[in-house]
PDB file of C-alpha atoms in Angstrom:
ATOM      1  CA  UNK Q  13       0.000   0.000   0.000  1.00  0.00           C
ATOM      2  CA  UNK Q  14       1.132   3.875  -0.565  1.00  0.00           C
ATOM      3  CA  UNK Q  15       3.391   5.164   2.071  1.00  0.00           C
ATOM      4  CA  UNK Q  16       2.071   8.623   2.723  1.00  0.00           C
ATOM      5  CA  UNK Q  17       4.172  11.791   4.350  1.00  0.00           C
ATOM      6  CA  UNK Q  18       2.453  14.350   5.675  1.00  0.00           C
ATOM      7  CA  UNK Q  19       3.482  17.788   6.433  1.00  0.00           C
ATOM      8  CA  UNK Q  20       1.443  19.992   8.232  1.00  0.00           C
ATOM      9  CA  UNK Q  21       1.686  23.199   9.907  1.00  0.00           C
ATOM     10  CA  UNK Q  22       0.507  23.891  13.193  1.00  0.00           C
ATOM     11  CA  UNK Q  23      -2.898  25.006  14.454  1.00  0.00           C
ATOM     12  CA  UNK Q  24      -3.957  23.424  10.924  1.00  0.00           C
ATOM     13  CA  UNK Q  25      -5.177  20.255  12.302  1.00  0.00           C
ATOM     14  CA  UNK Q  26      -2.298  18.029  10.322  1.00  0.00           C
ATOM     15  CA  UNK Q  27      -1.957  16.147  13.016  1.00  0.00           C
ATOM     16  CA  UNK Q  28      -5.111  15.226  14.018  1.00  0.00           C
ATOM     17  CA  UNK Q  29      -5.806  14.765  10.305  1.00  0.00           C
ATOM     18  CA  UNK Q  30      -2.977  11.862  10.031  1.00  0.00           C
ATOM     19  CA  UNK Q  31      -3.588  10.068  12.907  1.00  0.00           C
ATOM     20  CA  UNK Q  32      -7.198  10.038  11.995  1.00  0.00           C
ATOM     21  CA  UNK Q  33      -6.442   8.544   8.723  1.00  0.00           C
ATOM     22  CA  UNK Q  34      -3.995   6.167  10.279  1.00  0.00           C
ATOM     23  CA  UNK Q  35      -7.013   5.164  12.778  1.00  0.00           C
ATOM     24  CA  UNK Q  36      -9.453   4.424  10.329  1.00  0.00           C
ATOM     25  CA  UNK Q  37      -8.153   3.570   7.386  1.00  0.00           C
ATOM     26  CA  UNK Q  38      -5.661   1.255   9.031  1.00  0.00           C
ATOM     27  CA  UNK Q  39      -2.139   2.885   8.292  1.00  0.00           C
ATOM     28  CA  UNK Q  40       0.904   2.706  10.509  1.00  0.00           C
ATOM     29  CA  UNK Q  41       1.029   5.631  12.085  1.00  0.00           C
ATOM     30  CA  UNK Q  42       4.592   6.971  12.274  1.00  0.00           C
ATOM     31  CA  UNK Q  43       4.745  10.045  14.191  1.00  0.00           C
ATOM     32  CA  UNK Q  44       6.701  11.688  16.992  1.00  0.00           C
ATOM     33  CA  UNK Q  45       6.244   9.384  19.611  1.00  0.00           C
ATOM     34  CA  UNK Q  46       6.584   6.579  17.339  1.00  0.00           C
ATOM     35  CA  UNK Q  47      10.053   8.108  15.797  1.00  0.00           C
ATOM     36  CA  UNK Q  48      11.351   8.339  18.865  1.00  0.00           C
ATOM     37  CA  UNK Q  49      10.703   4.910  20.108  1.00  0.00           C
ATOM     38  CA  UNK Q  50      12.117   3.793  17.340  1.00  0.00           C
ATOM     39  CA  UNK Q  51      15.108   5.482  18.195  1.00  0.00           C
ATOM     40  CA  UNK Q  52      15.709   3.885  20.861  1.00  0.00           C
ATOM     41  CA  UNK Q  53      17.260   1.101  18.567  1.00  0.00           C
ATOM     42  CA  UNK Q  54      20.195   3.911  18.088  1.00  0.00           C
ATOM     43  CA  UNK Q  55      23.323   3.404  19.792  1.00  0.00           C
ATOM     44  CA  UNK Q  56      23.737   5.643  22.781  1.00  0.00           C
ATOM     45  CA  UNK Q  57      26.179   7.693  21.464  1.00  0.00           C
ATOM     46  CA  UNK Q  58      23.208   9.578  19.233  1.00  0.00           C
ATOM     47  CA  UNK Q  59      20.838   9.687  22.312  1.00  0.00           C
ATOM     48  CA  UNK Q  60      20.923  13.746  22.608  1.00  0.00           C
ATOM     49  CA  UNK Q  61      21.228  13.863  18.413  1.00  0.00           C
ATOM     50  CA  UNK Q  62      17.672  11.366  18.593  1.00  0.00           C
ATOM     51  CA  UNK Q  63      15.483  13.883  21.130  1.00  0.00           C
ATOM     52  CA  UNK Q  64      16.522  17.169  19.189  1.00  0.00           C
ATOM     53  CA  UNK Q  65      15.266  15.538  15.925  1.00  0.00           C
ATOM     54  CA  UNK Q  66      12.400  14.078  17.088  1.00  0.00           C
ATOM     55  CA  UNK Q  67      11.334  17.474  18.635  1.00  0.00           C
ATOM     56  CA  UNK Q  68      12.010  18.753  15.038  1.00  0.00           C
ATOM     57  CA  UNK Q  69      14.414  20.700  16.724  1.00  0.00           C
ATOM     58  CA  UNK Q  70      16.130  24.553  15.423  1.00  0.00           C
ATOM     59  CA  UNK Q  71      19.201  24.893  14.186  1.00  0.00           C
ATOM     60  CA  UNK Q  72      20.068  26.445  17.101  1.00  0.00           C
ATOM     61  CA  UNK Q  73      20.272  23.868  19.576  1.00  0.00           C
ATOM     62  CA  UNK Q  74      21.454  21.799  16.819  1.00  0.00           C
ATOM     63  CA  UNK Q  75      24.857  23.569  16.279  1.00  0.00           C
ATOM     64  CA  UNK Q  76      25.168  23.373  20.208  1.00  0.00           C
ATOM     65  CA  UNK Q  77      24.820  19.431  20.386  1.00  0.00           C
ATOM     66  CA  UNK Q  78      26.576  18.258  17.101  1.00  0.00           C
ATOM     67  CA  UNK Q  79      29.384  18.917  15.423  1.00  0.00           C
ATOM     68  CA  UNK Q  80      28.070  17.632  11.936  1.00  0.00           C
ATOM     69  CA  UNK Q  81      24.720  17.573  10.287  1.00  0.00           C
ATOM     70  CA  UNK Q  82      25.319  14.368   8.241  1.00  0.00           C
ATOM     71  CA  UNK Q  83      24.904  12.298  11.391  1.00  0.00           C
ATOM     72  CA  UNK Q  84      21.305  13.477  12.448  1.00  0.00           C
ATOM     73  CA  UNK Q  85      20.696  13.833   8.892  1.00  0.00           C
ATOM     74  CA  UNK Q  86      21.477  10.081   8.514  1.00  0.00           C
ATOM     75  CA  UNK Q  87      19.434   9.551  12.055  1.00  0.00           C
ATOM     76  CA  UNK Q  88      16.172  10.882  10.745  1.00  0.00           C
ATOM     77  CA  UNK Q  89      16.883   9.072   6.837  1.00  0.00           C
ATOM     78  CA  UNK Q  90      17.427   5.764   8.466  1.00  0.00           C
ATOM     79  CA  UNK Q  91      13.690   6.124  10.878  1.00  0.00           C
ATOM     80  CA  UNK Q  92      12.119   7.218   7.450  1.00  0.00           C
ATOM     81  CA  UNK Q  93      12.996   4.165   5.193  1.00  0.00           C
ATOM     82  CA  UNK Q  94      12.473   2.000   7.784  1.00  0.00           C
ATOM     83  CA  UNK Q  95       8.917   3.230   8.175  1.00  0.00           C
ATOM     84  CA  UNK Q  96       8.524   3.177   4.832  1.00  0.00           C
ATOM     85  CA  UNK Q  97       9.950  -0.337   4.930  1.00  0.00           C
ATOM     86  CA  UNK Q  98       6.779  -1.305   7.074  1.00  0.00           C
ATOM     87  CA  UNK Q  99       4.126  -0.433   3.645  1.00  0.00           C
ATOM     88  CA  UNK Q 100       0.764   1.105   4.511  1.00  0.00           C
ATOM     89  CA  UNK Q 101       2.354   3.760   7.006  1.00  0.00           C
ATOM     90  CA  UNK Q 102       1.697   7.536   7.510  1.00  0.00           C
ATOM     91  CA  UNK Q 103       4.865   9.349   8.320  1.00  0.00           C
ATOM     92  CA  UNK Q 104       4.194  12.466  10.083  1.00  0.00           C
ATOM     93  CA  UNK Q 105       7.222  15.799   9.931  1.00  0.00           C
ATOM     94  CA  UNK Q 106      10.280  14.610   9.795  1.00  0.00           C
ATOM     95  CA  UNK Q 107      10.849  16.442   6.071  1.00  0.00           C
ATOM     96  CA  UNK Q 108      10.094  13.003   5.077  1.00  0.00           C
ATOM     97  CA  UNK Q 109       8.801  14.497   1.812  1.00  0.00           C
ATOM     98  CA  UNK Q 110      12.139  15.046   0.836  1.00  0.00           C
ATOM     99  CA  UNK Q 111      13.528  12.174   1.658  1.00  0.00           C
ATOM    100  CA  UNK Q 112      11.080   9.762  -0.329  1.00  0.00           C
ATOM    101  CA  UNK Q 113      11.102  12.626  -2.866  1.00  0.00           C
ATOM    102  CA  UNK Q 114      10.649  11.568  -6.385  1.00  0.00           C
ATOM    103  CA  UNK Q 115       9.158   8.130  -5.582  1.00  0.00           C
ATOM    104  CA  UNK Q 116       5.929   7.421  -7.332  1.00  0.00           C
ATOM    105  CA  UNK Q 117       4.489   4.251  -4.827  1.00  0.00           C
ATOM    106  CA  UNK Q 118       4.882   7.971  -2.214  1.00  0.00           C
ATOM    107  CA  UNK Q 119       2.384  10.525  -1.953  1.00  0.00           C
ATOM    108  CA  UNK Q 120       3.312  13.463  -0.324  1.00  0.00           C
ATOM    109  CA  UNK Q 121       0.414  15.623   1.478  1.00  0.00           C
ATOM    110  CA  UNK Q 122       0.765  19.414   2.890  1.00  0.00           C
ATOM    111  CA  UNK Q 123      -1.856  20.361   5.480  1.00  0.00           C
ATOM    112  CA  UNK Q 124      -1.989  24.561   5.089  1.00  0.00           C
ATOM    113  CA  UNK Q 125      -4.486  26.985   6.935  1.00  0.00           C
ATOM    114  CA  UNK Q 126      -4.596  30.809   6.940  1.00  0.00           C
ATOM    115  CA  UNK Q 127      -2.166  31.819   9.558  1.00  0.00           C
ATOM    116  CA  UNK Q 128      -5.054  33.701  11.475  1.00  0.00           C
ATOM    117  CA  UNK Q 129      -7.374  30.292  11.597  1.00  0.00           C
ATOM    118  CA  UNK Q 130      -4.694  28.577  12.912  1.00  0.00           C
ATOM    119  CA  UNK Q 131      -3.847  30.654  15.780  1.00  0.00           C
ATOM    120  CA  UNK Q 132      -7.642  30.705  16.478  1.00  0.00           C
ATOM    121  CA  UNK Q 133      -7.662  27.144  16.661  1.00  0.00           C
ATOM    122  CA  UNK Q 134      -4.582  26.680  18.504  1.00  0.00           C
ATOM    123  CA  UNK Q 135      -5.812  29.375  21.339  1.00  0.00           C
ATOM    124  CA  UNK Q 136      -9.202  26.999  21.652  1.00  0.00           C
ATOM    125  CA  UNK Q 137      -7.025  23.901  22.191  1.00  0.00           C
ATOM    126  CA  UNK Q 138      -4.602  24.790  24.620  1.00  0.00           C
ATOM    127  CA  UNK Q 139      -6.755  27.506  26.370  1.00  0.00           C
ATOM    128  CA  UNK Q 140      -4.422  30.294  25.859  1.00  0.00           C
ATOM    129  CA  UNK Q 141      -4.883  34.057  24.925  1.00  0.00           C
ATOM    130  CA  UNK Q 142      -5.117  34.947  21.015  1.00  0.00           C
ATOM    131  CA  UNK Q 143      -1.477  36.758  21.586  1.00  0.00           C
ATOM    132  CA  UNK Q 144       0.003  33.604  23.301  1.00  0.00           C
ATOM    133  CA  UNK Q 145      -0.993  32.210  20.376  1.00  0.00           C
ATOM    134  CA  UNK Q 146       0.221  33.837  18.122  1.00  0.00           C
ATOM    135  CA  UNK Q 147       3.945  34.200  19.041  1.00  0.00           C
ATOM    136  CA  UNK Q 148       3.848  30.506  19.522  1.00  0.00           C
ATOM    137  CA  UNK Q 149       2.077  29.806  16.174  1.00  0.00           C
ATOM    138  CA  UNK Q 150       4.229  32.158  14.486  1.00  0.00           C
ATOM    139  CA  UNK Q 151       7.576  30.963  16.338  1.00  0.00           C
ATOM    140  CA  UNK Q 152       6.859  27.186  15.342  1.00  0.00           C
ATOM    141  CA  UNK Q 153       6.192  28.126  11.869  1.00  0.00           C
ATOM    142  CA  UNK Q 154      10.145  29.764  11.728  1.00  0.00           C
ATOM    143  CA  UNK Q 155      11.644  26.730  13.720  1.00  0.00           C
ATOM    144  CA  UNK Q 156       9.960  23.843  10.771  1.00  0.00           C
ATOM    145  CA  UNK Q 157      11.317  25.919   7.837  1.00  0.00           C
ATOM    146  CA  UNK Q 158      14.893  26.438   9.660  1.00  0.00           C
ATOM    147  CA  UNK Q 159      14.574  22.304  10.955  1.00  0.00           C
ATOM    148  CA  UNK Q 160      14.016  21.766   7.166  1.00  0.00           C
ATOM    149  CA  UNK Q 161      16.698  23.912   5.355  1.00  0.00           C
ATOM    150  CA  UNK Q 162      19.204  22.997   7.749  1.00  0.00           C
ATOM    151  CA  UNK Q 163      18.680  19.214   7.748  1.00  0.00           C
ATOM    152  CA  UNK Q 164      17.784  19.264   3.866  1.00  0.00           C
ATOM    153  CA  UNK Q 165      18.470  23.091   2.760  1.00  0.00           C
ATOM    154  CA  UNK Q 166      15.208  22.290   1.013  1.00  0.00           C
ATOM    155  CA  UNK Q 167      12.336  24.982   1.364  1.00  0.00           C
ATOM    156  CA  UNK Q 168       9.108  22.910   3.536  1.00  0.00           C
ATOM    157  CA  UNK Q 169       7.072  25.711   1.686  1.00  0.00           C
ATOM    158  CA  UNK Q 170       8.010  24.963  -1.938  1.00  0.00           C
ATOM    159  CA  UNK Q 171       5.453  23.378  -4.220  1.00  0.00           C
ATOM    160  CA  UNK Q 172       6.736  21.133  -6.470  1.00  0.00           C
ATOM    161  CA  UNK Q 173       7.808  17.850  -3.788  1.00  0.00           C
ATOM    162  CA  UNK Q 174       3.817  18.178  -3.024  1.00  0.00           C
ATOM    163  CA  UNK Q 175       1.327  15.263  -4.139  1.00  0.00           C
ATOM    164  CA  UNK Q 176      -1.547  16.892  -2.274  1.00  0.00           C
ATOM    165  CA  UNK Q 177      -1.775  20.132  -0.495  1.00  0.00           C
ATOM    166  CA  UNK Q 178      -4.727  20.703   1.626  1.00  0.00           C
ATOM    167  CA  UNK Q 179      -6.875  23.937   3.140  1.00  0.00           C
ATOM    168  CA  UNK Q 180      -8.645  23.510   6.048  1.00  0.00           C
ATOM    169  CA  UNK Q 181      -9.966  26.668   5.929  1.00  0.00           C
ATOM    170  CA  UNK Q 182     -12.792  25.155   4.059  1.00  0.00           C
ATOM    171  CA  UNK Q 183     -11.890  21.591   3.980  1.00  0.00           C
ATOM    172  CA  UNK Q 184     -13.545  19.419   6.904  1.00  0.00           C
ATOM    173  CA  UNK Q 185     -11.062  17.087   8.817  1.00  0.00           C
ATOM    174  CA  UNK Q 186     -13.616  14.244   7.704  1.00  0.00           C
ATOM    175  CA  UNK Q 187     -13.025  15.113   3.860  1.00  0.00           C
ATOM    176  CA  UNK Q 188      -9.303  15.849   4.294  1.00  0.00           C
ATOM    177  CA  UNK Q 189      -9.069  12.021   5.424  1.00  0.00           C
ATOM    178  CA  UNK Q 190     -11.195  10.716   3.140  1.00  0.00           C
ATOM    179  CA  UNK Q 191      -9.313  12.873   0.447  1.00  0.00           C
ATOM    180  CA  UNK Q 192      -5.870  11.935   1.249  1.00  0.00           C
ATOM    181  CA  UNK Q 193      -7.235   7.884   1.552  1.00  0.00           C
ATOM    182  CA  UNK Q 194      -9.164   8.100  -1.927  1.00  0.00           C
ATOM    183  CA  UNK Q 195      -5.543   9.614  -3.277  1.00  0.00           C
ATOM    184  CA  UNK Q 196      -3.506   6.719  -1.869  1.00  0.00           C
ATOM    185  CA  UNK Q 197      -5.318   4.101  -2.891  1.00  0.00           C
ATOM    186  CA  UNK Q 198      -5.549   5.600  -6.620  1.00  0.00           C
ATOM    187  CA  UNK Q 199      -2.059   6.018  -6.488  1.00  0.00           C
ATOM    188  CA  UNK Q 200      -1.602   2.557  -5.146  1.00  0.00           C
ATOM    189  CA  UNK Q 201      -3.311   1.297  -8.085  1.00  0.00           C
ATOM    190  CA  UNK Q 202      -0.993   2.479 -10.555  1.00  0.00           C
ATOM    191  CA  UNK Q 203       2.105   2.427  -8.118  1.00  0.00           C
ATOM    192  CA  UNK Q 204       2.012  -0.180  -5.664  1.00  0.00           C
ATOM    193  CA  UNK Q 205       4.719  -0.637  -2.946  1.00  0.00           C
ATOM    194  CA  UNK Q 206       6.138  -4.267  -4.481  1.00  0.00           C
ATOM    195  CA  UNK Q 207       8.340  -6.369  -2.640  1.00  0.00           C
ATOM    196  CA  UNK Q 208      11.485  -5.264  -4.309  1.00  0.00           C
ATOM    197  CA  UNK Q 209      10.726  -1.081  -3.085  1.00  0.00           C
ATOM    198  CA  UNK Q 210      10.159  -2.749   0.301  1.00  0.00           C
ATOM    199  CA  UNK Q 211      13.802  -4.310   0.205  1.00  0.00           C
ATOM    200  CA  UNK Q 212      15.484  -0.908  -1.040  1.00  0.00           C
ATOM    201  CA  UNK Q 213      13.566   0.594   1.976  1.00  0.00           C
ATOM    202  CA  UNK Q 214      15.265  -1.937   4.082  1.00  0.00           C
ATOM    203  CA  UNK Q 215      18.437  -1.679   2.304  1.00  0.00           C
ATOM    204  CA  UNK Q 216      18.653   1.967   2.660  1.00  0.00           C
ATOM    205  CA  UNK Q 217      18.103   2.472   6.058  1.00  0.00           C
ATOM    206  CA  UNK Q 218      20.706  -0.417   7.023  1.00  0.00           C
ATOM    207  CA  UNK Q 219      23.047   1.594   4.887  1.00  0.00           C
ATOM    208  CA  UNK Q 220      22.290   4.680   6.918  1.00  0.00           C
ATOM    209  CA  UNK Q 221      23.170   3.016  10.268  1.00  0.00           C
ATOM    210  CA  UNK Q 222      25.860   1.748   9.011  1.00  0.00           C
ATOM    211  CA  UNK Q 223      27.145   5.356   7.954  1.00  0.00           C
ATOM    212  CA  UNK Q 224      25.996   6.304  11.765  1.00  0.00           C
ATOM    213  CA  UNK Q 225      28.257   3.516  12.859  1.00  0.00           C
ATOM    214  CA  UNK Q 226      31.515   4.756  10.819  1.00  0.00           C
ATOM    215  CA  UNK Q 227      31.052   8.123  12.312  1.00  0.00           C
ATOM    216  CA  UNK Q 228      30.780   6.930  15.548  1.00  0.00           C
ATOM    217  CA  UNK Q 229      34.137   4.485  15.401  1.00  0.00           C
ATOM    218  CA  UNK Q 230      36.221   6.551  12.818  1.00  0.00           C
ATOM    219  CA  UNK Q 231      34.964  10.028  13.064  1.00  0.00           C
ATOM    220  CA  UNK Q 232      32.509  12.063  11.702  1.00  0.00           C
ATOM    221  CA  UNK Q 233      34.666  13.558   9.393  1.00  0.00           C
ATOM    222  CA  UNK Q 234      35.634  10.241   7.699  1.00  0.00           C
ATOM    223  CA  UNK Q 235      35.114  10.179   3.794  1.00  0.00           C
ATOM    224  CA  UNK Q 236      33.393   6.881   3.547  1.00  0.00           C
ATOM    225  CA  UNK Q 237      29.852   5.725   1.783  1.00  0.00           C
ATOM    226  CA  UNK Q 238      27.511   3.155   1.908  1.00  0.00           C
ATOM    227  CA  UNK Q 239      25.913   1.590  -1.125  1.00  0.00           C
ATOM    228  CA  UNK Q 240      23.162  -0.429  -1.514  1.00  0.00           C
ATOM    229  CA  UNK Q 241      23.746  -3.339  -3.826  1.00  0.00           C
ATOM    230  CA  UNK Q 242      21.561  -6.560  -3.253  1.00  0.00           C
ATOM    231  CA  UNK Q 243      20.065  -8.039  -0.336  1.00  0.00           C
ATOM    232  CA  UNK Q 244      22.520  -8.008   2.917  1.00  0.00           C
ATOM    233  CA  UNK Q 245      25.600  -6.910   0.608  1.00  0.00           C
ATOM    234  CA  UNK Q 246      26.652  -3.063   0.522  1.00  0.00           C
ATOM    235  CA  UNK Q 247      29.189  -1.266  -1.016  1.00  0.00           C
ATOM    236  CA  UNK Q 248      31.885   0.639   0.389  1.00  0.00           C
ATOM    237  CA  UNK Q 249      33.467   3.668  -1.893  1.00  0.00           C
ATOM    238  CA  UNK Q 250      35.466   6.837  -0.668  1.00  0.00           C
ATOM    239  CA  UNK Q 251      38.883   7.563   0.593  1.00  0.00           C
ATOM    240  CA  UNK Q 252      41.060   6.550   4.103  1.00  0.00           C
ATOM    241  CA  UNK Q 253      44.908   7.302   4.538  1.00  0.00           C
ATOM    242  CA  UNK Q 254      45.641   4.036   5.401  1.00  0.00           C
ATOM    243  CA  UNK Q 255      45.168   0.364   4.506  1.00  0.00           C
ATOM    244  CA  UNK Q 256      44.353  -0.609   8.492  1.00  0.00           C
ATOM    245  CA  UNK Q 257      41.642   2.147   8.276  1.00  0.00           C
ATOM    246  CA  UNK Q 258      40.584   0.393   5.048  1.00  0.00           C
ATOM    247  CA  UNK Q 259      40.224  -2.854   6.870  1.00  0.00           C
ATOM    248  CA  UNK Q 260      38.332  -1.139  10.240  1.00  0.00           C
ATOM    249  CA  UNK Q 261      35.689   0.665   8.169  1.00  0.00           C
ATOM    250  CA  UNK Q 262      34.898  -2.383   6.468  1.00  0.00           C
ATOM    251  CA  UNK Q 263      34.469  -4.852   9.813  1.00  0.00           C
ATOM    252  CA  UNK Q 264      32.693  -1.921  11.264  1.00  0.00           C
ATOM    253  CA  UNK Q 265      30.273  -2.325   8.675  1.00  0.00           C
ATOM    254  CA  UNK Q 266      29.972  -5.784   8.735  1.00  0.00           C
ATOM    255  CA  UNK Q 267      29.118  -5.429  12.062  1.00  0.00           C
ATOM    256  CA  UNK Q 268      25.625  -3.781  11.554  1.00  0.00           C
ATOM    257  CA  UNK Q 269      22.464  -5.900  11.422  1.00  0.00           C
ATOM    258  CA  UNK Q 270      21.278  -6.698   8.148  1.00  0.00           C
ATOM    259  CA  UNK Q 271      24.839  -6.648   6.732  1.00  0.00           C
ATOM    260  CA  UNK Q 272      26.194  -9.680   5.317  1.00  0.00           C
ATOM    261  CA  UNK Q 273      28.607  -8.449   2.666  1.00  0.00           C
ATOM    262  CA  UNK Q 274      30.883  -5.976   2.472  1.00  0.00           C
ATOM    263  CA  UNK Q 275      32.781  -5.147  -1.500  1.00  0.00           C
ATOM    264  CA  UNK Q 276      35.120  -3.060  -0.292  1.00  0.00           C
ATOM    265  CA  UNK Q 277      36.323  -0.379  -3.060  1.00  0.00           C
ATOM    266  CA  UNK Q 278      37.845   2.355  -0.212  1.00  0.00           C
ATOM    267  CA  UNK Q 279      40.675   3.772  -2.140  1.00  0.00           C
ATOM    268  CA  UNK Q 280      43.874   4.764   0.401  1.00  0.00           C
ATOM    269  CA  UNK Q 281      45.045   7.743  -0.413  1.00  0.00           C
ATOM    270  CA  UNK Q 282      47.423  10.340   1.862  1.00  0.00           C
ATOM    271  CA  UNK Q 283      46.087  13.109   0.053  1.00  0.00           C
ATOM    272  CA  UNK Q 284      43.488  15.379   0.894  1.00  0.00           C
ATOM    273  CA  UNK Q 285      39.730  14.825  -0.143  1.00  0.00           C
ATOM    274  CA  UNK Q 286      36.827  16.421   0.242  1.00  0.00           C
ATOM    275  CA  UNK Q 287      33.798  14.204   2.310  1.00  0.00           C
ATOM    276  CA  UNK Q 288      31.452  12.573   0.332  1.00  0.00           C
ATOM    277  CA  UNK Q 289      28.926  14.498   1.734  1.00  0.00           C
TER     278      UNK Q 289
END
């Protein structure tokens, strides 16, 4: 079945709107809670790197925790293709959009109100004053669009990654689910999630952990990358200055789950290079 992202900002009911649709249409519902149990699978190291991202965290506080944004970035891609992984699943923020980008078995929803609605309805659900509301409303919108174009320098507001943006200035939260359902399963029909997407899922996210796991052993600064290639065999490609280095990033990566071979095509060199990423 489709895997659906859904973006949403707040006081527009996006929330509420894809956990309804995971409740009664039967979808996995991956959200913040769920991300972050799901992070608990992360080594410890990445325990402070797991709660700022699921918290869809600033820059800010980012900069003062990490050193590098390819490790959270490779955090937050590995909980997304694993989701995806699972088929029939609703992932929820995240700027999963952009990370299942392009994919046609994906369909991408926005969830948009008029920013005066949405402080209206965020003042009648937490009880607060219309101003309280607003700086909050208005603050949260600046912290998702910095969250995104630090961890993706992508713009959450731009068009074009978009299957389905909804208004729920006039659209009901009972026709937004029914809407977004109708879409997946049309979308379903012509793009189904087959067996084979489910396995690149799989394979992608073991790929990112493994990434995780070179940064964590070798350094964050190390110029390695992990490749897909079939089931349970990756590909290593990039530079280290030594052959023993060589050798360590490749039992390092034999060491993660899922991993069963390793073609190893590091090339030593003492020179210089710029990181893969």
């Amino acid at each position: 079945m489709t895997v659906i992202t859904v973006s949403r900002q707040v006081g527009s009911h996006g929330g509420t709107i894809a956990a309804r649709l995971a409740e009664e249409k039967g979808y996995q519902l991956f959200n913040k809670e769920r991300f972050h149990r799901e992070a608990e699978g992360f080594d410890g190291h990445f325990s402070r790197e797991v709660e700022a991202l699921t918290n869809e965290s600033p820059p800010k506080l980012f900069e003062k925790l990490f050193h590098n944004h390819c490790v959270y970035g490779n955090i937050i891609a590995a909980m997304v293709y694993e989701a995806a992984a699972a088929d029939h699943v609703v992932v929820v923020g995240r700027g999963g959009q952009f990370i299942l980008e392009g994919l046609k078995c994906v369909l991408n929803v926005r969830v948009v109100s008029p920013v005066e609605e949405r402080i209206r309805n965020y003042a009648g659900f937490k009880g607060i004053e219309i101003g309280m509301a607003g700086d909050i409303i208005k603050a949260s919108d600046r912290e998702r669009s910095s969250f995104i174009k630090y961890l993706h320098n992508r713009n959450i507001a731009e068009t074009d990654v978009y299957d389905l943006t909804i208004n729920t200035r006039v659209v009901s939260q009972d026709m937004a689910v029914r809407l977004i359902h109708d879409t997946a399963e049309e979308v379903n029909r012509l793009h189904p999630v087959t067996p084979e997407i489910k396995l690149e899922f799989r394979q992608m996210a073991i790929c990112k952990r493994a990434e995780l796991m070179l940064m964590m052993e070798m350094g964050e600064s190390n110029a390695v990358k992990v490749s897909p290639c079939e089931s349970g065999k990756v590909m290593l490609t990039g530079y280290l200055p030594t052959e023993g280095e060589r050798v360590s990033a490749e039992n390092i990566v034999r060491s993660v789950k899922g991993i069963h071979k390793v073609d190893n095509r590091i090339v030593v060199s003492q020179f210089p290079v710029r990181p893969w990423y």
